[in-house]
Amino acid sequence: MIDERDRKLLALLQEDAELPVNDLADRVSLSVSACWRRIRRLTDEGYISRRVAVLDRRKMQVPTTIYVQIRTSDHSANWLESFRSAVADIPEIVEAYRLAGNIDYLLKVIIPDIEQWDIIYKRLVGRVNFFDVSSYISMEELKATGKIPVNYV
């Protein structure tokens, strides 16, 4: 069972997973040991799946984001497996979704510049056949927190 303190802990950890347990305990009005036990339980129960470092995209020299809409006329299991494999093998594709509606798949691609998109595009279409591929260059990132709402659990 998740309570308000658990939700507060989850929100704080999404903000900064390196916060010391002492600070977390103070912020949620718990003893350090009780706070640590809650974090351990939240992890064991799968609410916290992993802790990661968020890198600065500009410093990593990958400031450009391309969104790619894909339509396919082949919806077979073999096609899907080939597509999943191709997506998994291209590290610049950082997100991939299967959609309902007139677009079958949506990809988020992080790259250094537009010229790199042509290289990745050729790698992708060299492995999988598509009916239609449309790319959209992000001009400005308005919001990208990576956080999920904690108030629904």
Short mmCIF file of C-alpha atoms in Angstrom, two decimals:
data_model
loop_
_atom_site.label_atom_id
_atom_site.label_comp_id
_atom_site.label_asym_id
_atom_site.label_seq_id
_atom_site.Cartn_x
_atom_site.Cartn_y
_atom_site.Cartn_z
CA MET A 1 0.00 0.00 0.00
CA ILE A 2 1.36 3.41 -1.01
CA ASP A 3 0.74 6.35 1.30
CA GLU A 4 1.45 10.08 1.12
CA ARG A 5 5.00 9.69 2.48
CA ASP A 6 5.78 7.06 -0.16
CA ARG A 7 4.48 9.39 -2.88
CA LYS A 8 6.60 12.23 -1.49
CA LEU A 9 9.67 9.96 -1.41
CA LEU A 10 9.07 8.88 -5.00
CA ALA A 11 8.68 12.51 -6.11
CA LEU A 12 11.88 13.53 -4.30
CA LEU A 13 13.85 10.62 -5.75
CA GLN A 14 12.66 11.50 -9.26
CA GLU A 15 13.99 15.00 -8.68
CA ASP A 16 17.38 13.80 -7.36
CA ALA A 17 18.08 10.11 -6.79
CA GLU A 18 21.33 11.00 -5.01
CA LEU A 19 19.67 12.80 -2.10
CA PRO A 20 21.09 11.37 1.12
CA VAL A 21 18.65 9.27 3.15
CA ASN A 22 19.07 11.77 6.02
CA ASP A 23 17.72 14.57 3.83
CA LEU A 24 14.91 12.41 2.49
CA ALA A 25 13.94 11.36 6.01
CA ASP A 26 13.80 15.00 7.14
CA ARG A 27 11.66 16.02 4.19
CA VAL A 28 9.07 13.28 4.78
CA SER A 29 9.20 13.41 8.60
CA LEU A 30 10.57 9.91 9.18
CA SER A 31 13.54 8.47 11.00
CA VAL A 32 16.47 7.58 8.78
CA SER A 33 15.96 3.85 9.30
CA ALA A 34 12.20 4.05 8.58
CA CYS A 35 12.92 6.10 5.44
CA TRP A 36 15.55 3.62 4.25
CA ARG A 37 13.11 0.72 4.81
CA ARG A 38 10.45 2.50 2.75
CA ILE A 39 12.86 3.12 -0.11
CA ARG A 40 13.96 -0.52 0.01
CA ARG A 41 10.28 -1.66 -0.02
CA LEU A 42 9.43 0.68 -2.91
CA THR A 43 12.37 -0.78 -4.81
CA ASP A 44 11.54 -4.39 -3.94
CA GLU A 45 7.90 -3.87 -4.97
CA GLY A 46 9.00 -2.41 -8.32
CA TYR A 47 7.86 1.21 -7.85
CA ILE A 48 11.51 2.19 -8.25
CA SER A 49 12.77 0.19 -11.20
CA ARG A 50 16.27 1.71 -11.43
CA ARG A 51 18.31 4.82 -10.73
CA VAL A 52 20.09 6.53 -13.59
CA ALA A 53 22.25 9.56 -14.32
CA VAL A 54 20.67 12.14 -16.63
CA LEU A 55 23.34 13.42 -18.99
CA ASP A 56 23.54 16.89 -20.50
CA ARG A 57 22.72 16.42 -24.19
CA ARG A 58 24.64 19.50 -25.31
CA LYS A 59 27.79 18.44 -23.47
CA MET A 60 27.35 14.96 -24.96
CA GLN A 61 27.09 16.66 -28.39
CA VAL A 62 23.65 15.29 -29.26
CA PRO A 63 21.40 18.38 -29.12
CA THR A 64 19.15 17.51 -32.08
CA THR A 65 15.90 15.60 -31.67
CA ILE A 66 14.02 14.02 -34.56
CA TYR A 67 10.56 12.48 -34.20
CA VAL A 68 9.84 9.82 -36.79
CA GLN A 69 6.38 8.61 -37.74
CA ILE A 70 6.32 5.20 -39.39
CA ARG A 71 3.56 3.44 -41.26
CA THR A 72 3.89 -0.11 -42.45
CA SER A 73 1.75 -2.32 -44.64
CA ASP A 74 3.22 -5.48 -43.07
CA HIS A 75 1.93 -6.26 -39.59
CA SER A 76 3.33 -9.78 -39.35
CA ALA A 77 5.23 -11.13 -36.35
CA ASN A 78 8.37 -11.47 -38.50
CA TRP A 79 8.23 -7.83 -39.59
CA LEU A 80 7.71 -6.68 -36.01
CA GLU A 81 10.66 -8.75 -34.79
CA SER A 82 12.88 -7.29 -37.53
CA PHE A 83 11.74 -3.80 -36.61
CA ARG A 84 12.30 -4.35 -32.87
CA SER A 85 15.78 -5.68 -33.60
CA ALA A 86 16.68 -2.75 -35.86
CA VAL A 87 15.44 -0.23 -33.29
CA ALA A 88 17.34 -1.97 -30.49
CA ASP A 89 20.56 -1.91 -32.53
CA ILE A 90 20.50 1.84 -33.16
CA PRO A 91 21.44 3.68 -29.94
CA GLU A 92 20.37 7.06 -31.32
CA ILE A 93 16.77 5.79 -31.24
CA VAL A 94 16.07 6.49 -27.58
CA GLU A 95 12.31 5.87 -27.56
CA ALA A 96 10.00 3.78 -29.74
CA TYR A 97 6.24 3.34 -29.47
CA ARG A 98 3.60 1.28 -31.26
CA LEU A 99 0.51 3.46 -31.72
CA ALA A 100 -3.18 3.16 -32.36
CA GLY A 101 -4.45 5.31 -35.22
CA ASN A 102 -3.12 6.11 -38.69
CA ILE A 103 0.55 6.07 -37.60
CA ASP A 104 1.90 2.66 -36.62
CA TYR A 105 5.11 3.64 -34.79
CA LEU A 106 6.70 6.75 -33.34
CA LEU A 107 10.44 7.03 -32.74
CA LYS A 108 12.44 9.63 -30.85
CA VAL A 109 15.95 9.99 -32.23
CA ILE A 110 18.73 11.95 -30.51
CA ILE A 111 21.62 12.98 -32.79
CA PRO A 112 24.43 15.55 -33.16
CA ASP A 113 22.99 17.19 -36.30
CA ILE A 114 20.59 16.72 -39.20
CA GLU A 115 23.22 15.10 -41.40
CA GLN A 116 23.42 12.21 -38.93
CA TRP A 117 19.70 11.53 -39.40
CA ASP A 118 20.34 10.51 -43.04
CA ILE A 119 22.86 7.89 -41.87
CA ILE A 120 20.46 6.48 -39.29
CA TYR A 121 17.55 6.57 -41.74
CA LYS A 122 19.56 4.52 -44.24
CA ARG A 123 20.48 2.00 -41.52
CA LEU A 124 16.84 1.64 -40.54
CA VAL A 125 15.34 1.31 -44.03
CA GLY A 126 18.17 -1.03 -44.99
CA ARG A 127 16.89 -3.52 -42.42
CA VAL A 128 13.10 -3.05 -42.50
CA ASN A 129 10.59 -2.18 -45.23
CA PHE A 130 8.17 0.67 -44.53
CA PHE A 131 5.10 2.02 -46.28
CA ASP A 132 5.85 5.58 -45.19
CA VAL A 133 8.41 7.36 -43.00
CA SER A 134 7.98 11.00 -41.97
CA SER A 135 10.52 12.89 -39.87
CA TYR A 136 10.03 16.00 -37.79
CA ILE A 137 12.86 18.09 -36.41
CA SER A 138 12.30 19.47 -32.93
CA MET A 139 13.13 23.16 -32.90
CA GLU A 140 12.80 23.68 -29.16
CA GLU A 141 12.34 21.44 -26.16
CA LEU A 142 9.55 22.96 -24.07
CA LYS A 143 9.31 20.28 -21.40
CA ALA A 144 11.18 17.06 -20.78
CA THR A 145 11.21 16.13 -17.12
CA GLY A 146 11.41 12.36 -17.36
CA LYS A 147 9.23 12.30 -14.23
CA ILE A 148 5.95 10.48 -13.93
CA PRO A 149 3.02 11.63 -11.77
CA VAL A 150 3.02 9.99 -8.34
CA ASN A 151 -0.50 10.95 -7.26
CA TYR A 152 -2.37 8.12 -9.04
CA VAL A 153 -1.02 5.22 -7.01
#
